[in-house]
PDB file of C-alpha atoms in Angstrom:
ATOM      1  CA  GLY Y  24      -0.949  89.522 166.851  1.00  0.00           C
ATOM      2  CA  ALA Y  25      -1.303  86.990 169.615  1.00  0.00           C
ATOM      3  CA  GLY Y  26      -4.562  85.962 171.204  1.00  0.00           C
ATOM      4  CA  VAL Y  27      -5.628  86.380 174.811  1.00  0.00           C
ATOM      5  CA  SER Y  28      -3.030  84.996 177.209  1.00  0.00           C
ATOM      6  CA  GLN Y  29      -3.425  84.051 180.845  1.00  0.00           C
ATOM      7  CA  THR Y  30      -0.872  83.263 183.527  1.00  0.00           C
ATOM      8  CA  PRO Y  31      -0.318  81.034 185.326  1.00  0.00           C
ATOM      9  CA  SER Y  32      -1.916  78.148 183.480  1.00  0.00           C
ATOM     10  CA  ASN Y  33      -2.242  76.252 186.755  1.00  0.00           C
ATOM     11  CA  LYS Y  34      -2.244  77.465 190.327  1.00  0.00           C
ATOM     12  CA  VAL Y  35      -2.399  75.287 193.430  1.00  0.00           C
ATOM     13  CA  THR Y  36      -2.805  77.042 196.743  1.00  0.00           C
ATOM     14  CA  GLU Y  37      -3.863  76.332 200.297  1.00  0.00           C
ATOM     15  CA  LYS Y  38      -7.121  77.389 201.853  1.00  0.00           C
ATOM     16  CA  GLY Y  39      -6.876  80.908 203.230  1.00  0.00           C
ATOM     17  CA  LYS Y  40      -4.119  82.086 200.898  1.00  0.00           C
ATOM     18  CA  TYR Y  41      -4.211  85.028 198.492  1.00  0.00           C
ATOM     19  CA  VAL Y  42      -3.879  84.501 194.722  1.00  0.00           C
ATOM     20  CA  GLU Y  43      -3.552  86.694 191.657  1.00  0.00           C
ATOM     21  CA  LEU Y  44      -4.481  85.622 188.139  1.00  0.00           C
ATOM     22  CA  ARG Y  45      -3.317  87.636 185.144  1.00  0.00           C
ATOM     23  CA  CYS Y  46      -4.904  88.266 181.761  1.00  0.00           C
ATOM     24  CA  ASP Y  47      -3.326  89.876 178.695  1.00  0.00           C
ATOM     25  CA  PRO Y  48      -6.068  90.751 176.186  1.00  0.00           C
ATOM     26  CA  ILE Y  49      -5.696  91.025 172.452  1.00  0.00           C
ATOM     27  CA  SER Y  50      -3.877  94.259 171.639  1.00  0.00           C
ATOM     28  CA  GLY Y  51      -6.307  97.106 171.062  1.00  0.00           C
ATOM     29  CA  HIS Y  52      -9.292  95.393 172.639  1.00  0.00           C
ATOM     30  CA  THR Y  53     -10.982  97.808 175.008  1.00  0.00           C
ATOM     31  CA  ALA Y  54     -13.431  95.369 176.596  1.00  0.00           C
ATOM     32  CA  LEU Y  55     -12.219  92.645 178.966  1.00  0.00           C
ATOM     33  CA  TYR Y  56     -14.270  89.986 180.750  1.00  0.00           C
ATOM     34  CA  TRP Y  57     -13.567  87.463 183.496  1.00  0.00           C
ATOM     35  CA  TYR Y  58     -15.566  84.231 183.767  1.00  0.00           C
ATOM     36  CA  ARG Y  59     -15.360  81.216 186.075  1.00  0.00           C
ATOM     37  CA  GLN Y  60     -15.997  77.672 184.899  1.00  0.00           C
ATOM     38  CA  SER Y  61     -16.633  74.868 187.340  1.00  0.00           C
ATOM     39  CA  LEU Y  62     -16.275  71.232 186.311  1.00  0.00           C
ATOM     40  CA  GLY Y  63     -19.010  70.157 183.920  1.00  0.00           C
ATOM     41  CA  GLN Y  64     -20.546  73.620 183.750  1.00  0.00           C
ATOM     42  CA  GLY Y  65     -20.528  76.496 181.314  1.00  0.00           C
ATOM     43  CA  PRO Y  66     -18.556  79.635 182.159  1.00  0.00           C
ATOM     44  CA  GLU Y  67     -20.226  82.127 184.511  1.00  0.00           C
ATOM     45  CA  PHE Y  68     -19.649  85.848 184.292  1.00  0.00           C
ATOM     46  CA  LEU Y  69     -17.647  87.582 187.009  1.00  0.00           C
ATOM     47  CA  ILE Y  70     -16.689  91.103 185.899  1.00  0.00           C
ATOM     48  CA  TYR Y  71     -16.448  93.307 182.815  1.00  0.00           C
ATOM     49  CA  PHE Y  72     -14.039  96.182 182.108  1.00  0.00           C
ATOM     50  CA  GLN Y  73     -14.413  98.878 179.499  1.00  0.00           C
ATOM     51  CA  GLY Y  74     -11.026 100.543 179.401  1.00  0.00           C
ATOM     52  CA  THR Y  75      -9.676 100.969 182.911  1.00  0.00           C
ATOM     53  CA  GLY Y  76     -12.977 100.953 184.765  1.00  0.00           C
ATOM     54  CA  ALA Y  77     -14.971  98.005 186.053  1.00  0.00           C
ATOM     55  CA  ALA Y  78     -18.220  98.714 184.241  1.00  0.00           C
ATOM     56  CA  ASP Y  79     -20.033  95.694 185.666  1.00  0.00           C
ATOM     57  CA  ASP Y  80     -18.898  93.623 188.650  1.00  0.00           C
ATOM     58  CA  SER Y  81     -22.279  92.063 189.344  1.00  0.00           C
ATOM     59  CA  GLY Y  82     -20.962  88.532 188.858  1.00  0.00           C
ATOM     60  CA  LEU Y  83     -18.334  88.640 191.592  1.00  0.00           C
ATOM     61  CA  PRO Y  84     -19.530  86.123 194.216  1.00  0.00           C
ATOM     62  CA  ASN Y  85     -18.406  88.082 197.293  1.00  0.00           C
ATOM     63  CA  ASP Y  86     -15.968  90.712 198.512  1.00  0.00           C
ATOM     64  CA  ARG Y  87     -13.050  88.272 198.546  1.00  0.00           C
ATOM     65  CA  PHE Y  88     -12.908  88.704 194.775  1.00  0.00           C
ATOM     66  CA  PHE Y  89     -11.503  91.844 193.192  1.00  0.00           C
ATOM     67  CA  ALA Y  90     -10.140  92.729 189.756  1.00  0.00           C
ATOM     68  CA  VAL Y  91      -8.158  95.640 188.357  1.00  0.00           C
ATOM     69  CA  ARG Y  92      -7.112  96.911 184.962  1.00  0.00           C
ATOM     70  CA  PRO Y  93      -5.046 100.006 185.789  1.00  0.00           C
ATOM     71  CA  GLU Y  94      -3.782 100.876 182.306  1.00  0.00           C
ATOM     72  CA  GLY Y  95      -6.662  99.573 180.248  1.00  0.00           C
ATOM     73  CA  SER Y  96      -4.793  96.536 179.006  1.00  0.00           C
ATOM     74  CA  VAL Y  97      -3.596  93.795 181.384  1.00  0.00           C
ATOM     75  CA  SER Y  98      -6.043  92.759 184.091  1.00  0.00           C
ATOM     76  CA  THR Y  99      -5.469  90.963 187.381  1.00  0.00           C
ATOM     77  CA  LEU Y 100      -8.119  88.979 189.223  1.00  0.00           C
ATOM     78  CA  LYS Y 101      -7.385  88.841 192.944  1.00  0.00           C
ATOM     79  CA  ILE Y 102      -8.875  86.359 195.382  1.00  0.00           C
ATOM     80  CA  GLN Y 103      -8.363  86.796 199.111  1.00  0.00           C
ATOM     81  CA  ARG Y 104      -8.706  84.110 201.782  1.00  0.00           C
ATOM     82  CA  THR Y 105      -9.258  81.400 199.186  1.00  0.00           C
ATOM     83  CA  GLU Y 106     -11.765  78.639 199.885  1.00  0.00           C
ATOM     84  CA  ARG Y 107     -12.023  75.144 198.418  1.00  0.00           C
ATOM     85  CA  GLY Y 108     -15.161  76.234 196.579  1.00  0.00           C
ATOM     86  CA  ASP Y 109     -13.095  78.752 194.613  1.00  0.00           C
ATOM     87  CA  SER Y 110     -11.460  75.874 192.726  1.00  0.00           C
ATOM     88  CA  ALA Y 111     -12.361  76.282 189.064  1.00  0.00           C
ATOM     89  CA  VAL Y 112     -10.979  77.405 185.716  1.00  0.00           C
ATOM     90  CA  TYR Y 113     -10.865  81.185 185.461  1.00  0.00           C
ATOM     91  CA  LEU Y 114     -11.285  82.394 181.900  1.00  0.00           C
ATOM     92  CA  CYS Y 115     -10.543  85.811 180.480  1.00  0.00           C
ATOM     93  CA  ALA Y 116     -11.995  87.191 177.241  1.00  0.00           C
ATOM     94  CA  SER Y 117     -11.625  90.399 175.281  1.00  0.00           C
ATOM     95  CA  SER Y 118     -13.510  92.123 172.492  1.00  0.00           C
ATOM     96  CA  SER Y 119     -12.760  95.120 170.343  1.00  0.00           C
ATOM     97  CA  ARG Y 120     -15.754  97.182 171.371  1.00  0.00           C
ATOM     98  CA  GLY Y 121     -18.152  97.509 174.257  1.00  0.00           C
ATOM     99  CA  PRO Y 122     -21.030  95.268 175.221  1.00  0.00           C
ATOM    100  CA  THR Y 123     -23.644  96.899 173.033  1.00  0.00           C
ATOM    101  CA  SER Y 124     -21.877  95.805 169.850  1.00  0.00           C
ATOM    102  CA  TYR Y 125     -21.975  92.515 168.017  1.00  0.00           C
ATOM    103  CA  ASN Y 126     -18.247  91.969 168.412  1.00  0.00           C
ATOM    104  CA  GLU Y 127     -17.122  88.510 169.334  1.00  0.00           C
ATOM    105  CA  GLN Y 128     -15.507  87.697 172.619  1.00  0.00           C
ATOM    106  CA  PHE Y 129     -12.176  85.906 172.257  1.00  0.00           C
ATOM    107  CA  PHE Y 130     -11.146  83.706 175.136  1.00  0.00           C
ATOM    108  CA  GLY Y 131      -7.812  82.850 176.684  1.00  0.00           C
ATOM    109  CA  PRO Y 132      -6.740  79.316 177.690  1.00  0.00           C
ATOM    110  CA  GLY Y 133      -7.746  79.876 181.303  1.00  0.00           C
ATOM    111  CA  THR Y 134      -6.074  79.444 184.685  1.00  0.00           C
ATOM    112  CA  ARG Y 135      -6.945  76.286 186.579  1.00  0.00           C
ATOM    113  CA  LEU Y 136      -7.088  77.181 190.273  1.00  0.00           C
ATOM    114  CA  THR Y 137      -7.019  74.411 192.865  1.00  0.00           C
ATOM    115  CA  VAL Y 138      -7.513  75.278 196.521  1.00  0.00           C
ATOM    116  CA  LEU Y 139      -6.427  72.472 198.845  1.00  0.00           C
TER     117      LEU Y 139
ATOM    118  CA  LYS L  11     -32.389  85.945 184.172  1.00  0.00           C
ATOM    119  CA  GLN L  12     -31.434  84.367 180.869  1.00  0.00           C
ATOM    120  CA  GLU L  13     -31.116  80.578 181.027  1.00  0.00           C
ATOM    121  CA  VAL L  14     -29.431  78.550 178.310  1.00  0.00           C
ATOM    122  CA  THR L  15     -29.956  74.819 177.873  1.00  0.00           C
ATOM    123  CA  GLN L  16     -28.099  72.418 175.609  1.00  0.00           C
ATOM    124  CA  ILE L  17     -29.358  69.019 174.560  1.00  0.00           C
ATOM    125  CA  PRO L  18     -27.990  66.391 174.488  1.00  0.00           C
ATOM    126  CA  ALA L  19     -25.379  66.610 177.221  1.00  0.00           C
ATOM    127  CA  ALA L  20     -23.261  64.037 175.414  1.00  0.00           C
ATOM    128  CA  LEU L  21     -23.309  62.552 171.946  1.00  0.00           C
ATOM    129  CA  SER L  22     -21.294  59.780 170.339  1.00  0.00           C
ATOM    130  CA  VAL L  23     -21.379  59.250 166.561  1.00  0.00           C
ATOM    131  CA  PRO L  24     -19.381  57.291 163.992  1.00  0.00           C
ATOM    132  CA  GLU L  25     -17.069  59.202 161.706  1.00  0.00           C
ATOM    133  CA  GLY L  26     -18.740  60.653 158.623  1.00  0.00           C
ATOM    134  CA  GLU L  27     -22.154  61.227 160.151  1.00  0.00           C
ATOM    135  CA  ASN L  28     -23.950  64.547 159.993  1.00  0.00           C
ATOM    136  CA  LEU L  29     -25.152  65.746 163.394  1.00  0.00           C
ATOM    137  CA  VAL L  30     -27.131  68.504 165.074  1.00  0.00           C
ATOM    138  CA  LEU L  31     -26.518  70.084 168.456  1.00  0.00           C
ATOM    139  CA  ASN L  32     -29.334  72.001 170.098  1.00  0.00           C
ATOM    140  CA  CYS L  33     -29.373  75.149 172.202  1.00  0.00           C
ATOM    141  CA  SER L  34     -32.386  76.884 173.730  1.00  0.00           C
ATOM    142  CA  PHE L  35     -32.653  80.126 175.674  1.00  0.00           C
ATOM    143  CA  THR L  36     -35.464  81.563 177.760  1.00  0.00           C
ATOM    144  CA  ASP L  37     -35.345  85.259 176.853  1.00  0.00           C
ATOM    145  CA  SER L  38     -35.623  85.976 173.129  1.00  0.00           C
ATOM    146  CA  ALA L  39     -34.338  89.553 173.517  1.00  0.00           C
ATOM    147  CA  ILE L  40     -30.753  88.827 172.542  1.00  0.00           C
ATOM    148  CA  TYR L  41     -28.021  90.731 170.717  1.00  0.00           C
ATOM    149  CA  ASN L  42     -26.219  87.694 169.407  1.00  0.00           C
ATOM    150  CA  LEU L  43     -25.527  84.022 169.932  1.00  0.00           C
ATOM    151  CA  GLN L  44     -22.106  82.400 169.745  1.00  0.00           C
ATOM    152  CA  TRP L  45     -21.100  78.774 169.387  1.00  0.00           C
ATOM    153  CA  PHE L  46     -17.785  77.769 170.950  1.00  0.00           C
ATOM    154  CA  ARG L  47     -15.643  74.681 170.973  1.00  0.00           C
ATOM    155  CA  GLN L  48     -13.727  73.629 174.089  1.00  0.00           C
ATOM    156  CA  ASP L  49     -11.105  70.890 174.084  1.00  0.00           C
ATOM    157  CA  PRO L  50     -10.284  69.168 177.394  1.00  0.00           C
ATOM    158  CA  GLY L  51      -8.261  71.429 179.660  1.00  0.00           C
ATOM    159  CA  LYS L  52      -8.328  74.254 177.133  1.00  0.00           C
ATOM    160  CA  GLY L  53     -10.036  77.601 176.652  1.00  0.00           C
ATOM    161  CA  LEU L  54     -12.898  78.398 174.299  1.00  0.00           C
ATOM    162  CA  THR L  55     -12.545  78.749 170.552  1.00  0.00           C
ATOM    163  CA  SER L  56     -15.231  80.808 168.841  1.00  0.00           C
ATOM    164  CA  LEU L  57     -16.809  78.922 165.944  1.00  0.00           C
ATOM    165  CA  LEU L  58     -19.706  81.062 164.758  1.00  0.00           C
ATOM    166  CA  LEU L  59     -21.479  84.229 165.844  1.00  0.00           C
ATOM    167  CA  ILE L  60     -25.035  84.940 164.739  1.00  0.00           C
ATOM    168  CA  GLN L  61     -26.379  88.438 165.143  1.00  0.00           C
ATOM    169  CA  SER L  62     -29.963  88.805 166.332  1.00  0.00           C
ATOM    170  CA  SER L  63     -31.014  89.996 162.868  1.00  0.00           C
ATOM    171  CA  GLN L  64     -29.533  86.936 161.144  1.00  0.00           C
ATOM    172  CA  ARG L  65     -30.997  83.457 160.660  1.00  0.00           C
ATOM    173  CA  GLU L  66     -27.819  81.474 160.060  1.00  0.00           C
ATOM    174  CA  GLN L  67     -24.060  81.506 159.668  1.00  0.00           C
ATOM    175  CA  THR L  68     -21.799  79.021 157.917  1.00  0.00           C
ATOM    176  CA  SER L  69     -18.123  78.206 158.239  1.00  0.00           C
ATOM    177  CA  GLY L  70     -16.774  75.201 156.401  1.00  0.00           C
ATOM    178  CA  ARG L  71     -18.596  72.096 157.616  1.00  0.00           C
ATOM    179  CA  LEU L  72     -20.404  74.050 160.325  1.00  0.00           C
ATOM    180  CA  ASN L  73     -23.766  75.751 159.999  1.00  0.00           C
ATOM    181  CA  ALA L  74     -25.508  77.520 162.853  1.00  0.00           C
ATOM    182  CA  SER L  75     -29.122  78.641 162.713  1.00  0.00           C
ATOM    183  CA  LEU L  76     -31.031  81.002 164.955  1.00  0.00           C
ATOM    184  CA  ASP L  77     -34.772  81.215 165.595  1.00  0.00           C
ATOM    185  CA  LYS L  78     -34.928  84.085 168.023  1.00  0.00           C
ATOM    186  CA  SER L  79     -38.680  84.087 168.488  1.00  0.00           C
ATOM    187  CA  SER L  80     -38.711  80.490 169.656  1.00  0.00           C
ATOM    188  CA  GLY L  81     -35.461  80.820 171.614  1.00  0.00           C
ATOM    189  CA  ARG L  82     -33.576  78.149 169.710  1.00  0.00           C
ATOM    190  CA  SER L  83     -30.330  77.642 167.857  1.00  0.00           C
ATOM    191  CA  THR L  84     -28.832  74.592 166.217  1.00  0.00           C
ATOM    192  CA  LEU L  85     -25.282  73.784 165.231  1.00  0.00           C
ATOM    193  CA  TYR L  86     -25.073  71.431 162.279  1.00  0.00           C
ATOM    194  CA  ILE L  87     -21.800  69.584 161.678  1.00  0.00           C
ATOM    195  CA  ALA L  88     -21.458  67.862 158.319  1.00  0.00           C
ATOM    196  CA  ALA L  89     -19.335  64.798 157.675  1.00  0.00           C
ATOM    197  CA  SER L  90     -18.046  64.569 161.232  1.00  0.00           C
ATOM    198  CA  GLN L  91     -14.374  63.741 161.860  1.00  0.00           C
ATOM    199  CA  PRO L  92     -12.557  62.421 164.953  1.00  0.00           C
ATOM    200  CA  GLY L  93     -10.942  65.865 165.274  1.00  0.00           C
ATOM    201  CA  ASP L  94     -14.384  67.320 165.904  1.00  0.00           C
ATOM    202  CA  SER L  95     -14.462  65.565 169.280  1.00  0.00           C
ATOM    203  CA  ALA L  96     -14.786  68.293 171.906  1.00  0.00           C
ATOM    204  CA  THR L  97     -17.372  70.049 174.053  1.00  0.00           C
ATOM    205  CA  TYR L  98     -19.552  72.516 172.180  1.00  0.00           C
ATOM    206  CA  LEU L  99     -20.962  75.474 174.104  1.00  0.00           C
ATOM    207  CA  CYS L 100     -23.535  78.010 173.025  1.00  0.00           C
ATOM    208  CA  ALA L 101     -23.769  81.431 174.627  1.00  0.00           C
ATOM    209  CA  VAL L 102     -26.129  84.370 174.250  1.00  0.00           C
ATOM    210  CA  LYS L 103     -25.492  88.039 174.757  1.00  0.00           C
ATOM    211  CA  PRO L 104     -28.713  89.573 176.066  1.00  0.00           C
ATOM    212  CA  GLY L 105     -30.209  92.707 174.602  1.00  0.00           C
ATOM    213  CA  GLY L 106     -30.520  95.932 176.535  1.00  0.00           C
ATOM    214  CA  THR L 107     -27.910  98.346 177.807  1.00  0.00           C
ATOM    215  CA  GLY L 108     -27.530  96.573 181.128  1.00  0.00           C
ATOM    216  CA  ALA L 109     -26.175  93.340 179.687  1.00  0.00           C
ATOM    217  CA  ASN L 110     -22.409  93.031 179.621  1.00  0.00           C
ATOM    218  CA  ASN L 111     -21.737  89.347 179.515  1.00  0.00           C
ATOM    219  CA  LEU L 112     -22.482  86.058 177.817  1.00  0.00           C
ATOM    220  CA  PHE L 113     -24.824  83.461 179.291  1.00  0.00           C
ATOM    221  CA  PHE L 114     -23.575  79.947 178.581  1.00  0.00           C
ATOM    222  CA  GLY L 115     -25.179  76.555 178.367  1.00  0.00           C
ATOM    223  CA  THR L 116     -23.509  73.566 180.009  1.00  0.00           C
ATOM    224  CA  GLY L 117     -22.350  72.199 176.675  1.00  0.00           C
ATOM    225  CA  THR L 118     -22.655  69.065 174.581  1.00  0.00           C
ATOM    226  CA  ARG L 119     -19.711  66.672 174.755  1.00  0.00           C
ATOM    227  CA  LEU L 120     -19.220  65.211 171.297  1.00  0.00           C
ATOM    228  CA  THR L 121     -17.223  62.077 170.559  1.00  0.00           C
ATOM    229  CA  VAL L 122     -16.649  61.097 166.931  1.00  0.00           C
ATOM    230  CA  ILE L 123     -15.586  57.465 166.667  1.00  0.00           C
ATOM    231  CA  PRO L 124     -13.100  56.606 163.893  1.00  0.00           C
TER     232      PRO L 124
END
């Protein structure tokens, strides 16, 4: 059916606030990825889920960032005490199998986060 | 750590021209390489995926090649159209069981002039 969806499409917040970004992967896709893209740069990996578990969170920049995927489908990226440097486009991707396959990653439209 | 470089950073061509975008990567131990298109303010659209055992993939006017040993890939666009204007990103998925993500280049911003 539908592709990867992300909400909200835009989020403006003030420094120090808490934000949640949501990702709905393609139905049936077990692998889910979060990336962050700063202006003029390519996306950078944040975290990878296989099913419900965070199999690799090595890309999270610090402990203010956290992500969950409690039922193995929808994922939420949570950022505490936001800083101006967190401003970026947050992209979510999903694929039908795990990382050791050749399956393509399909990306959502992203959430543009602006921290004032 | 895998590093991906794309040259040129920006390219402007008249409509109808054939063009080549370049991508290089530092670690040749990859599982696959993907080319994406990104329109301003939008997400990424997958164009072509080349497995590490393949040399090229074709889709319509697009042809992507892979030379894994030299760490290079090219995206060839035939008969360019104004609708091809976008940023093109290449990304590699490293080999090995510890790799779970794509490493991206910074992209080539293509403008096709009518």
